[in-house]
Amino acid sequence: MELGIGMFGDVHIDPTTGKMQSAAQRTQEIIEEIKLMDEVGVDFFGMGEHHRIDYAVSSPEIILAAAATVTKNIKLGSAVSVISSADPVKLFQDFSTVDLLSNGRAEIMAGRGSFIESFPLFGYDLKDYAELFEEKLALLLRLNKQDTVTWSGKFRKPLINQEIFPRPVRGSLPIWVAVGGTTSSVIRAGKLGLPVMFAIIGGAIQNFKPLFEIYQQTWEDNGHAMEDFQVGVHMHAFFGENGQEVADRYYPLYAAQMNRVGASRGWPPYQRSQYDFGHSIHGHLVVGDVNESVEKILHVIEMFGLTRFSAHMDVGSPDHKDMMKAIELYGSQIIPKVKEALK
């Protein structure tokens, strides 16, 4: 069982003035936070890719390369790399380089992403949304298995006996697929024998149970060994010394970010009742003190049979000192208690 942290690189926005933190300050804070994660025993870190003013990170591999030089043990991956609008060859080379810098700690998590800004930015048409993902994921998997590749597809020039350098430390990289609530995505990952990270970022966690069952059944039906089976969840999270206090303090930041995202998607204003349900044992939030968080994480692990849990901890960009405190609590107290209980 691995317990880690994911981030999207949210920049802090002052709730009264609207003043936005600089990307330079936020990226420097992120490196400090990853360094602390490594020191307190967090198993892995995932960095998201976004191309918006309210997120500081457009290239996870750059952040991960910097983190590789100040950490020793923590796995370093994307959360996610938007494979649909990326060049799989360059993506593989970049993460192979991170792997070399970190002595074999790099991973790729491929996904469609939370937003669509990367499509016009890199010259892709949204009408090709599904085809782009399928073709580029297939090429990435081929690159990961073969040193020399011959390949042709619809959206890039062919590769003819092309050698791909550099290679990762162990010859290939762990590649995960991130999914939301789409059954076809779950079935595809099960057929390919790829580990899946489910994003549970709203509603009742119980609603995701059928997707996990479909994934495991597809995995087994396609002859993949259960000893290789890996599945995780990504859930919004924040931790503090006092459960009610941290929940109350975090709510305005979380609600503000939900409303910023929701404004472009036609969502109604975020309500405290939604937050309180999410904060309950049945909901999608892991926000509270050490004991509350341990109970919730163990509940989710048992419900879904997880091998990995990812706490998405920077939604709304809490203050850096609060982030550092939450990371310290997670690594030094929550993770050990969860792992001890699982024994």
mmCIF file of C-alpha atoms in Angstrom:
data_model
loop_
_atom_site.group_PDB
_atom_site.id
_atom_site.type_symbol
_atom_site.label_atom_id
_atom_site.label_comp_id
_atom_site.label_asym_id
_atom_site.label_seq_id
_atom_site.Cartn_x
_atom_site.Cartn_y
_atom_site.Cartn_z
ATOM 1 C CA MET A 1 0.000 0.000 0.000
ATOM 2 C CA GLU A 2 1.376 3.372 -1.072
ATOM 3 C CA LEU A 3 0.188 6.719 0.251
ATOM 4 C CA GLY A 4 1.180 9.854 -1.580
ATOM 5 C CA ILE A 5 0.296 13.420 -2.450
ATOM 6 C CA GLY A 6 -0.889 15.007 -5.662
ATOM 7 C CA MET A 7 -0.885 18.692 -6.588
ATOM 8 C CA PHE A 8 -2.048 20.828 -9.502
ATOM 9 C CA GLY A 9 0.079 23.849 -8.590
ATOM 10 C CA ASP A 10 -2.809 26.173 -7.662
ATOM 11 C CA VAL A 11 -1.591 29.724 -7.097
ATOM 12 C CA HIS A 12 -2.973 31.520 -4.055
ATOM 13 C CA ILE A 13 -5.582 34.189 -4.819
ATOM 14 C CA ASP A 14 -6.313 36.701 -2.060
ATOM 15 C CA PRO A 15 -10.036 36.362 -1.277
ATOM 16 C CA THR A 16 -10.493 40.085 -0.581
ATOM 17 C CA THR A 17 -8.251 41.778 -3.146
ATOM 18 C CA GLY A 18 -8.148 39.119 -5.863
ATOM 19 C CA LYS A 19 -4.366 39.538 -6.052
ATOM 20 C CA MET A 20 -2.743 36.428 -7.498
ATOM 21 C CA GLN A 21 0.439 34.862 -6.176
ATOM 22 C CA SER A 22 3.282 34.745 -8.680
ATOM 23 C CA ALA A 23 4.026 31.461 -10.410
ATOM 24 C CA ALA A 24 7.668 31.914 -9.387
ATOM 25 C CA GLN A 25 6.803 31.973 -5.691
ATOM 26 C CA ARG A 26 4.426 29.022 -5.954
ATOM 27 C CA THR A 27 6.877 26.792 -7.848
ATOM 28 C CA GLN A 28 9.571 27.485 -5.266
ATOM 29 C CA GLU A 29 7.127 26.584 -2.492
ATOM 30 C CA ILE A 30 6.230 23.348 -4.294
ATOM 31 C CA ILE A 31 9.869 22.225 -4.305
ATOM 32 C CA GLU A 32 10.102 22.910 -0.561
ATOM 33 C CA GLU A 33 6.920 20.930 -0.029
ATOM 34 C CA ILE A 34 8.143 17.935 -2.042
ATOM 35 C CA LYS A 35 11.429 17.983 -0.121
ATOM 36 C CA LEU A 36 9.466 17.766 3.132
ATOM 37 C CA MET A 37 7.321 14.933 1.740
ATOM 38 C CA ASP A 38 10.474 12.929 1.131
ATOM 39 C CA GLU A 39 11.809 13.659 4.614
ATOM 40 C CA VAL A 40 8.614 12.542 6.402
ATOM 41 C CA GLY A 41 8.159 9.335 4.401
ATOM 42 C CA VAL A 42 5.451 10.088 1.828
ATOM 43 C CA ASP A 43 5.598 7.305 -0.780
ATOM 44 C CA PHE A 44 4.972 9.247 -3.993
ATOM 45 C CA PHE A 45 4.254 12.700 -5.391
ATOM 46 C CA GLY A 46 2.197 13.547 -8.481
ATOM 47 C CA MET A 47 2.275 16.904 -10.304
ATOM 48 C CA GLY A 48 -0.538 17.995 -12.612
ATOM 49 C CA GLU A 49 -0.308 19.684 -16.027
ATOM 50 C CA HIS A 50 -2.418 22.795 -16.655
ATOM 51 C CA HIS A 51 -2.282 25.764 -18.995
ATOM 52 C CA ARG A 52 -4.254 28.363 -17.043
ATOM 53 C CA ILE A 53 -3.370 31.523 -15.134
ATOM 54 C CA ASP A 54 -4.589 30.049 -11.825
ATOM 55 C CA TYR A 55 -2.134 27.113 -11.974
ATOM 56 C CA ALA A 56 1.627 27.525 -11.803
ATOM 57 C CA VAL A 57 2.725 24.311 -13.554
ATOM 58 C CA SER A 58 2.402 23.594 -17.274
ATOM 59 C CA SER A 59 5.273 21.066 -17.409
ATOM 60 C CA PRO A 60 5.196 18.533 -14.557
ATOM 61 C CA GLU A 61 8.473 17.002 -15.726
ATOM 62 C CA ILE A 62 10.336 20.267 -15.048
ATOM 63 C CA ILE A 63 9.090 20.406 -11.463
ATOM 64 C CA LEU A 64 9.853 16.710 -11.004
ATOM 65 C CA ALA A 65 13.369 17.116 -12.375
ATOM 66 C CA ALA A 66 14.002 19.875 -9.841
ATOM 67 C CA ALA A 67 12.498 17.734 -7.078
ATOM 68 C CA ALA A 68 14.687 14.781 -8.076
ATOM 69 C CA THR A 69 17.777 16.728 -7.033
ATOM 70 C CA VAL A 70 16.529 17.481 -3.497
ATOM 71 C CA THR A 71 14.879 14.123 -2.643
ATOM 72 C CA LYS A 72 16.119 10.588 -2.071
ATOM 73 C CA ASN A 73 13.245 8.107 -1.802
ATOM 74 C CA ILE A 74 9.903 9.505 -2.935
ATOM 75 C CA LYS A 75 8.501 8.388 -6.309
ATOM 76 C CA LEU A 76 7.969 11.284 -8.710
ATOM 77 C CA GLY A 77 5.236 11.253 -11.332
ATOM 78 C CA SER A 78 2.715 13.307 -13.227
ATOM 79 C CA ALA A 79 -0.897 13.712 -12.129
ATOM 80 C CA VAL A 80 -1.603 13.865 -14.991
ATOM 81 C CA SER A 81 0.314 14.330 -18.228
ATOM 82 C CA VAL A 82 -2.285 15.317 -20.848
ATOM 83 C CA ILE A 83 -1.277 12.645 -23.333
ATOM 84 C CA SER A 84 -3.898 13.725 -25.894
ATOM 85 C CA SER A 85 -2.077 16.985 -26.660
ATOM 86 C CA ALA A 86 1.490 15.836 -25.943
ATOM 87 C CA ASP A 87 4.113 14.276 -28.197
ATOM 88 C CA PRO A 88 4.574 10.789 -26.693
ATOM 89 C CA VAL A 89 8.199 10.641 -27.836
ATOM 90 C CA LYS A 90 9.148 13.878 -26.067
ATOM 91 C CA LEU A 91 7.076 12.929 -23.033
ATOM 92 C CA PHE A 92 8.871 9.595 -22.743
ATOM 93 C CA GLN A 93 12.291 11.228 -23.170
ATOM 94 C CA ASP A 94 11.516 13.873 -20.552
ATOM 95 C CA PHE A 95 10.359 11.351 -17.971
ATOM 96 C CA SER A 96 13.278 9.064 -18.764
ATOM 97 C CA THR A 97 15.508 12.021 -17.915
ATOM 98 C CA VAL A 98 13.665 12.548 -14.623
ATOM 99 C CA ASP A 99 14.162 8.833 -13.981
ATOM 100 C CA LEU A 100 17.898 9.154 -14.523
ATOM 101 C CA LEU A 101 18.125 12.209 -12.256
ATOM 102 C CA SER A 102 16.162 10.430 -9.514
ATOM 103 C CA ASN A 103 17.878 7.043 -9.891
ATOM 104 C CA GLY A 104 14.760 5.213 -11.030
ATOM 105 C CA ARG A 105 11.952 7.008 -9.182
ATOM 106 C CA ALA A 106 9.979 8.470 -12.126
ATOM 107 C CA GLU A 107 6.474 7.522 -13.264
ATOM 108 C CA ILE A 108 4.029 8.732 -15.906
ATOM 109 C CA MET A 109 0.334 9.062 -15.247
ATOM 110 C CA ALA A 110 -1.418 9.569 -18.575
ATOM 111 C CA GLY A 111 -4.847 11.118 -18.785
ATOM 112 C CA ARG A 112 -7.165 13.450 -20.639
ATOM 113 C CA GLY A 113 -6.764 16.234 -18.071
ATOM 114 C CA SER A 114 -9.306 18.373 -16.253
ATOM 115 C CA PHE A 115 -9.434 21.149 -18.878
ATOM 116 C CA ILE A 116 -9.209 21.543 -22.652
ATOM 117 C CA GLU A 117 -6.829 24.530 -22.948
ATOM 118 C CA SER A 118 -3.967 22.350 -24.184
ATOM 119 C CA PHE A 119 -5.823 21.372 -27.382
ATOM 120 C CA PRO A 120 -5.838 24.784 -29.127
ATOM 121 C CA LEU A 121 -2.500 25.635 -27.491
ATOM 122 C CA PHE A 122 -0.738 22.734 -29.212
ATOM 123 C CA GLY A 123 -2.819 22.754 -32.370
ATOM 124 C CA TYR A 124 -5.238 19.869 -31.856
ATOM 125 C CA ASP A 125 -8.940 19.688 -32.657
ATOM 126 C CA LEU A 126 -11.393 18.694 -29.923
ATOM 127 C CA LYS A 127 -13.347 16.624 -32.431
ATOM 128 C CA ASP A 128 -10.392 14.208 -32.301
ATOM 129 C CA TYR A 129 -10.545 14.004 -28.491
ATOM 130 C CA ALA A 130 -11.017 10.236 -28.199
ATOM 131 C CA GLU A 131 -8.805 9.235 -31.152
ATOM 132 C CA LEU A 132 -5.929 11.389 -29.930
ATOM 133 C CA PHE A 133 -5.925 9.746 -26.516
ATOM 134 C CA GLU A 134 -6.056 6.207 -27.870
ATOM 135 C CA GLU A 135 -3.353 6.689 -30.502
ATOM 136 C CA LYS A 136 -0.940 8.581 -28.284
ATOM 137 C CA LEU A 137 -1.330 6.217 -25.345
ATOM 138 C CA ALA A 138 -0.636 3.285 -27.657
ATOM 139 C CA LEU A 139 2.541 4.956 -28.937
ATOM 140 C CA LEU A 140 3.702 5.800 -25.410
ATOM 141 C CA LEU A 141 3.292 2.166 -24.370
ATOM 142 C CA ARG A 142 5.231 1.018 -27.440
ATOM 143 C CA LEU A 143 8.079 3.440 -26.675
ATOM 144 C CA ASN A 144 8.175 2.130 -23.122
ATOM 145 C CA LYS A 145 8.610 -1.471 -24.279
ATOM 146 C CA GLN A 146 10.952 -1.122 -27.259
ATOM 147 C CA ASP A 147 14.289 0.637 -27.678
ATOM 148 C CA THR A 148 13.811 0.812 -31.449
ATOM 149 C CA VAL A 149 10.361 1.655 -32.781
ATOM 150 C CA THR A 150 8.626 1.433 -36.137
ATOM 151 C CA TRP A 151 5.169 2.985 -35.930
ATOM 152 C CA SER A 152 2.628 4.961 -37.933
ATOM 153 C CA GLY A 153 -0.587 6.725 -36.966
ATOM 154 C CA LYS A 154 -2.949 9.527 -37.876
ATOM 155 C CA PHE A 155 -1.694 12.452 -35.803
ATOM 156 C CA ARG A 156 2.103 12.476 -36.204
ATOM 157 C CA LYS A 157 4.748 11.476 -38.705
ATOM 158 C CA PRO A 158 5.745 7.776 -38.732
ATOM 159 C CA LEU A 159 8.731 6.401 -36.849
ATOM 160 C CA ILE A 160 10.949 4.112 -38.946
ATOM 161 C CA ASN A 161 13.429 1.996 -36.968
ATOM 162 C CA GLN A 162 13.823 4.975 -34.654
ATOM 163 C CA GLU A 163 15.958 4.566 -31.550
ATOM 164 C CA ILE A 164 14.599 6.428 -28.524
ATOM 165 C CA PHE A 165 17.040 7.932 -26.028
ATOM 166 C CA PRO A 166 17.612 8.187 -23.137
ATOM 167 C CA ARG A 167 16.235 4.986 -21.671
ATOM 168 C CA PRO A 168 15.063 4.836 -18.041
ATOM 169 C CA VAL A 169 17.204 3.268 -15.332
ATOM 170 C CA ARG A 170 15.345 -0.069 -15.518
ATOM 171 C CA GLY A 171 14.630 0.122 -19.232
ATOM 172 C CA SER A 172 10.976 1.145 -18.855
ATOM 173 C CA LEU A 173 8.807 3.417 -16.734
ATOM 174 C CA PRO A 174 5.733 2.671 -14.614
ATOM 175 C CA ILE A 175 2.783 4.067 -16.584
ATOM 176 C CA TRP A 176 -0.560 4.673 -14.879
ATOM 177 C CA VAL A 177 -3.815 5.845 -16.449
ATOM 178 C CA ALA A 178 -6.032 8.383 -14.689
ATOM 179 C CA VAL A 179 -9.788 8.057 -15.158
ATOM 180 C CA GLY A 180 -12.892 9.869 -13.978
ATOM 181 C CA GLY A 181 -16.270 8.243 -14.330
ATOM 182 C CA THR A 182 -16.061 6.944 -17.892
ATOM 183 C CA THR A 183 -16.693 3.206 -18.206
ATOM 184 C CA SER A 184 -14.925 2.942 -21.573
ATOM 185 C CA SER A 185 -11.720 4.379 -20.071
ATOM 186 C CA VAL A 186 -11.839 1.858 -17.250
ATOM 187 C CA ILE A 187 -12.342 -1.041 -19.658
ATOM 188 C CA ARG A 188 -9.482 0.139 -21.898
ATOM 189 C CA ALA A 189 -7.068 0.251 -18.952
ATOM 190 C CA GLY A 190 -8.161 -3.199 -17.785
ATOM 191 C CA LYS A 191 -7.630 -4.683 -21.236
ATOM 192 C CA LEU A 192 -4.160 -3.116 -21.498
ATOM 193 C CA GLY A 193 -3.171 -4.276 -18.023
ATOM 194 C CA LEU A 194 -2.399 -0.735 -16.850
ATOM 195 C CA PRO A 195 -2.725 0.470 -13.254
ATOM 196 C CA VAL A 196 -5.548 2.989 -12.798
ATOM 197 C CA MET A 197 -5.939 6.061 -10.617
ATOM 198 C CA PHE A 198 -9.604 6.972 -10.112
ATOM 199 C CA ALA A 199 -10.296 10.662 -9.512
ATOM 200 C CA ILE A 200 -13.014 10.835 -6.857
ATOM 201 C CA ILE A 201 -13.535 14.582 -6.585
ATOM 202 C CA GLY A 202 -17.267 14.892 -5.914
ATOM 203 C CA GLY A 203 -20.333 13.140 -4.597
ATOM 204 C CA ALA A 204 -20.601 9.869 -2.713
ATOM 205 C CA ILE A 205 -17.603 7.556 -2.947
ATOM 206 C CA GLN A 206 -19.918 4.516 -3.013
ATOM 207 C CA ASN A 207 -21.044 5.565 -6.521
ATOM 208 C CA PHE A 208 -17.620 4.586 -7.880
ATOM 209 C CA LYS A 209 -17.812 0.975 -6.672
ATOM 210 C CA PRO A 210 -19.221 -0.405 -9.975
ATOM 211 C CA LEU A 211 -16.330 1.119 -11.951
ATOM 212 C CA PHE A 212 -13.771 -0.593 -9.724
ATOM 213 C CA GLU A 213 -15.590 -3.893 -10.196
ATOM 214 C CA ILE A 214 -15.640 -3.444 -13.991
ATOM 215 C CA TYR A 215 -11.914 -2.638 -13.967
ATOM 216 C CA GLN A 216 -10.971 -5.722 -11.937
ATOM 217 C CA GLN A 217 -13.215 -7.997 -13.992
ATOM 218 C CA THR A 218 -11.762 -6.679 -17.253
ATOM 219 C CA TRP A 219 -8.239 -7.143 -15.864
ATOM 220 C CA GLU A 220 -8.941 -10.766 -14.987
ATOM 221 C CA ASP A 221 -10.850 -11.492 -18.224
ATOM 222 C CA ASN A 222 -7.830 -10.375 -20.242
ATOM 223 C CA GLY A 223 -5.446 -12.736 -18.485
ATOM 224 C CA HIS A 224 -3.474 -10.256 -16.398
ATOM 225 C CA ALA A 225 -2.009 -11.632 -13.173
ATOM 226 C CA MET A 226 -3.656 -10.358 -9.994
ATOM 227 C CA GLU A 227 -0.274 -10.032 -8.306
ATOM 228 C CA ASP A 228 0.389 -7.187 -10.784
ATOM 229 C CA PHE A 229 -2.976 -5.506 -10.105
ATOM 230 C CA GLN A 230 -2.652 -1.887 -8.956
ATOM 231 C CA VAL A 231 -5.451 0.576 -8.356
ATOM 232 C CA GLY A 232 -5.629 3.910 -6.591
ATOM 233 C CA VAL A 233 -7.811 6.888 -5.809
ATOM 234 C CA HIS A 234 -7.110 10.585 -5.981
ATOM 235 C CA MET A 235 -9.192 12.566 -3.451
ATOM 236 C CA HIS A 236 -9.169 16.188 -2.325
ATOM 237 C CA ALA A 237 -7.582 16.359 1.118
ATOM 238 C CA PHE A 238 -6.215 18.624 3.823
ATOM 239 C CA PHE A 239 -5.034 17.951 7.365
ATOM 240 C CA GLY A 240 -4.685 19.842 10.638
ATOM 241 C CA GLU A 241 -4.342 19.394 14.394
ATOM 242 C CA ASN A 242 -8.042 20.059 15.071
ATOM 243 C CA GLY A 243 -10.590 18.480 12.738
ATOM 244 C CA GLN A 244 -13.384 21.058 12.892
ATOM 245 C CA GLU A 245 -10.940 23.951 12.871
ATOM 246 C CA VAL A 246 -9.115 22.773 9.754
ATOM 247 C CA ALA A 247 -12.416 22.004 8.009
ATOM 248 C CA ASP A 248 -13.754 25.488 8.749
ATOM 249 C CA ARG A 249 -10.521 27.207 7.776
ATOM 250 C CA TYR A 250 -10.147 25.274 4.535
ATOM 251 C CA TYR A 251 -13.742 25.710 3.343
ATOM 252 C CA PRO A 252 -13.450 29.295 1.938
ATOM 253 C CA LEU A 253 -10.358 28.398 -0.112
ATOM 254 C CA TYR A 254 -11.908 25.197 -1.405
ATOM 255 C CA ALA A 255 -15.248 26.816 -2.232
ATOM 256 C CA ALA A 256 -13.540 29.691 -4.051
ATOM 257 C CA GLN A 257 -11.626 27.270 -6.281
ATOM 258 C CA MET A 258 -14.741 25.196 -6.964
ATOM 259 C CA ASN A 259 -16.537 28.389 -8.005
ATOM 260 C CA ARG A 260 -13.656 29.516 -10.258
ATOM 261 C CA VAL A 261 -13.692 26.199 -12.073
ATOM 262 C CA GLY A 262 -17.464 26.000 -12.017
ATOM 263 C CA ALA A 263 -17.911 29.430 -13.589
ATOM 264 C CA SER A 264 -16.618 28.105 -16.925
ATOM 265 C CA ARG A 265 -18.646 24.896 -16.682
ATOM 266 C CA GLY A 266 -22.045 26.210 -15.697
ATOM 267 C CA TRP A 267 -21.967 24.834 -12.158
ATOM 268 C CA PRO A 268 -24.168 26.479 -9.487
ATOM 269 C CA PRO A 269 -22.372 28.215 -6.602
ATOM 270 C CA TYR A 270 -20.653 25.765 -4.261
ATOM 271 C CA GLN A 271 -22.530 25.269 -1.000
ATOM 272 C CA ARG A 272 -21.366 24.504 2.528
ATOM 273 C CA SER A 273 -23.797 21.544 2.556
ATOM 274 C CA GLN A 274 -21.837 19.977 -0.324
ATOM 275 C CA TYR A 275 -18.607 20.463 1.601
ATOM 276 C CA ASP A 276 -20.040 19.008 4.812
ATOM 277 C CA PHE A 277 -21.280 15.905 2.974
ATOM 278 C CA GLY A 278 -17.894 15.551 1.245
ATOM 279 C CA HIS A 279 -16.265 15.812 4.674
ATOM 280 C CA SER A 280 -18.426 12.957 6.023
ATOM 281 C CA ILE A 281 -17.416 9.289 5.869
ATOM 282 C CA HIS A 282 -19.526 8.909 2.708
ATOM 283 C CA GLY A 283 -18.091 11.839 0.753
ATOM 284 C CA HIS A 284 -15.129 12.681 -1.462
ATOM 285 C CA LEU A 285 -13.113 14.877 0.908
ATOM 286 C CA VAL A 286 -10.429 13.738 3.349
ATOM 287 C CA VAL A 287 -10.266 16.865 5.501
ATOM 288 C CA GLY A 288 -9.681 16.708 9.234
ATOM 289 C CA ASP A 289 -7.348 15.782 12.045
ATOM 290 C CA VAL A 290 -5.079 12.733 12.159
ATOM 291 C CA ASN A 291 -7.615 10.252 13.528
ATOM 292 C CA GLU A 292 -10.448 11.407 11.254
ATOM 293 C CA SER A 293 -8.171 11.180 8.232
ATOM 294 C CA VAL A 294 -6.862 7.728 9.138
ATOM 295 C CA GLU A 295 -10.443 6.472 9.533
ATOM 296 C CA LYS A 296 -11.527 7.910 6.178
ATOM 297 C CA ILE A 297 -8.490 6.629 4.267
ATOM 298 C CA LEU A 298 -8.869 3.126 5.725
ATOM 299 C CA HIS A 299 -12.568 3.196 4.804
ATOM 300 C CA VAL A 300 -11.730 4.044 1.189
ATOM 301 C CA ILE A 301 -8.936 1.444 0.992
ATOM 302 C CA GLU A 302 -11.268 -1.283 2.285
ATOM 303 C CA MET A 303 -14.173 -0.263 0.046
ATOM 304 C CA PHE A 304 -12.162 -0.376 -3.185
ATOM 305 C CA GLY A 305 -9.286 -2.768 -2.447
ATOM 306 C CA LEU A 306 -6.685 -0.082 -3.109
ATOM 307 C CA THR A 307 -2.943 -0.397 -3.514
ATOM 308 C CA ARG A 308 -2.448 3.400 -3.680
ATOM 309 C CA PHE A 309 -4.044 6.496 -2.127
ATOM 310 C CA SER A 310 -3.285 10.017 -3.352
ATOM 311 C CA ALA A 311 -4.202 13.058 -1.260
ATOM 312 C CA HIS A 312 -4.731 16.046 -3.574
ATOM 313 C CA MET A 313 -3.658 18.748 -1.160
ATOM 314 C CA ASP A 314 -3.393 22.132 -2.886
ATOM 315 C CA VAL A 315 -6.947 22.755 -4.129
ATOM 316 C CA GLY A 316 -7.465 26.493 -3.652
ATOM 317 C CA SER A 317 -3.793 26.888 -2.652
ATOM 318 C CA PRO A 318 -3.729 27.014 1.154
ATOM 319 C CA ASP A 319 -0.961 29.075 2.702
ATOM 320 C CA HIS A 320 2.494 27.518 2.349
ATOM 321 C CA LYS A 321 2.992 27.177 6.104
ATOM 322 C CA ASP A 322 -0.348 25.380 6.390
ATOM 323 C CA MET A 323 0.661 23.100 3.515
ATOM 324 C CA MET A 324 3.920 22.264 5.260
ATOM 325 C CA LYS A 325 2.065 21.466 8.500
ATOM 326 C CA ALA A 326 -0.443 19.259 6.646
ATOM 327 C CA ILE A 327 2.370 17.395 4.868
ATOM 328 C CA GLU A 328 4.192 16.868 8.165
ATOM 329 C CA LEU A 329 1.046 15.438 9.803
ATOM 330 C CA TYR A 330 0.341 13.202 6.814
ATOM 331 C CA GLY A 331 3.843 11.775 6.590
ATOM 332 C CA SER A 332 4.739 11.474 10.267
ATOM 333 C CA GLN A 333 1.369 10.437 11.739
ATOM 334 C CA ILE A 334 -1.378 9.584 9.230
ATOM 335 C CA ILE A 335 0.634 7.327 6.910
ATOM 336 C CA PRO A 336 2.216 5.281 9.735
ATOM 337 C CA LYS A 337 -1.179 4.802 11.427
ATOM 338 C CA VAL A 338 -2.812 3.687 8.180
ATOM 339 C CA LYS A 339 -0.041 1.231 7.392
ATOM 340 C CA GLU A 340 -0.042 -0.157 10.917
ATOM 341 C CA ALA A 341 -3.803 -0.693 10.773
ATOM 342 C CA LEU A 342 -3.471 -2.511 7.443
ATOM 343 C CA LYS A 343 -1.103 -5.062 9.017
#
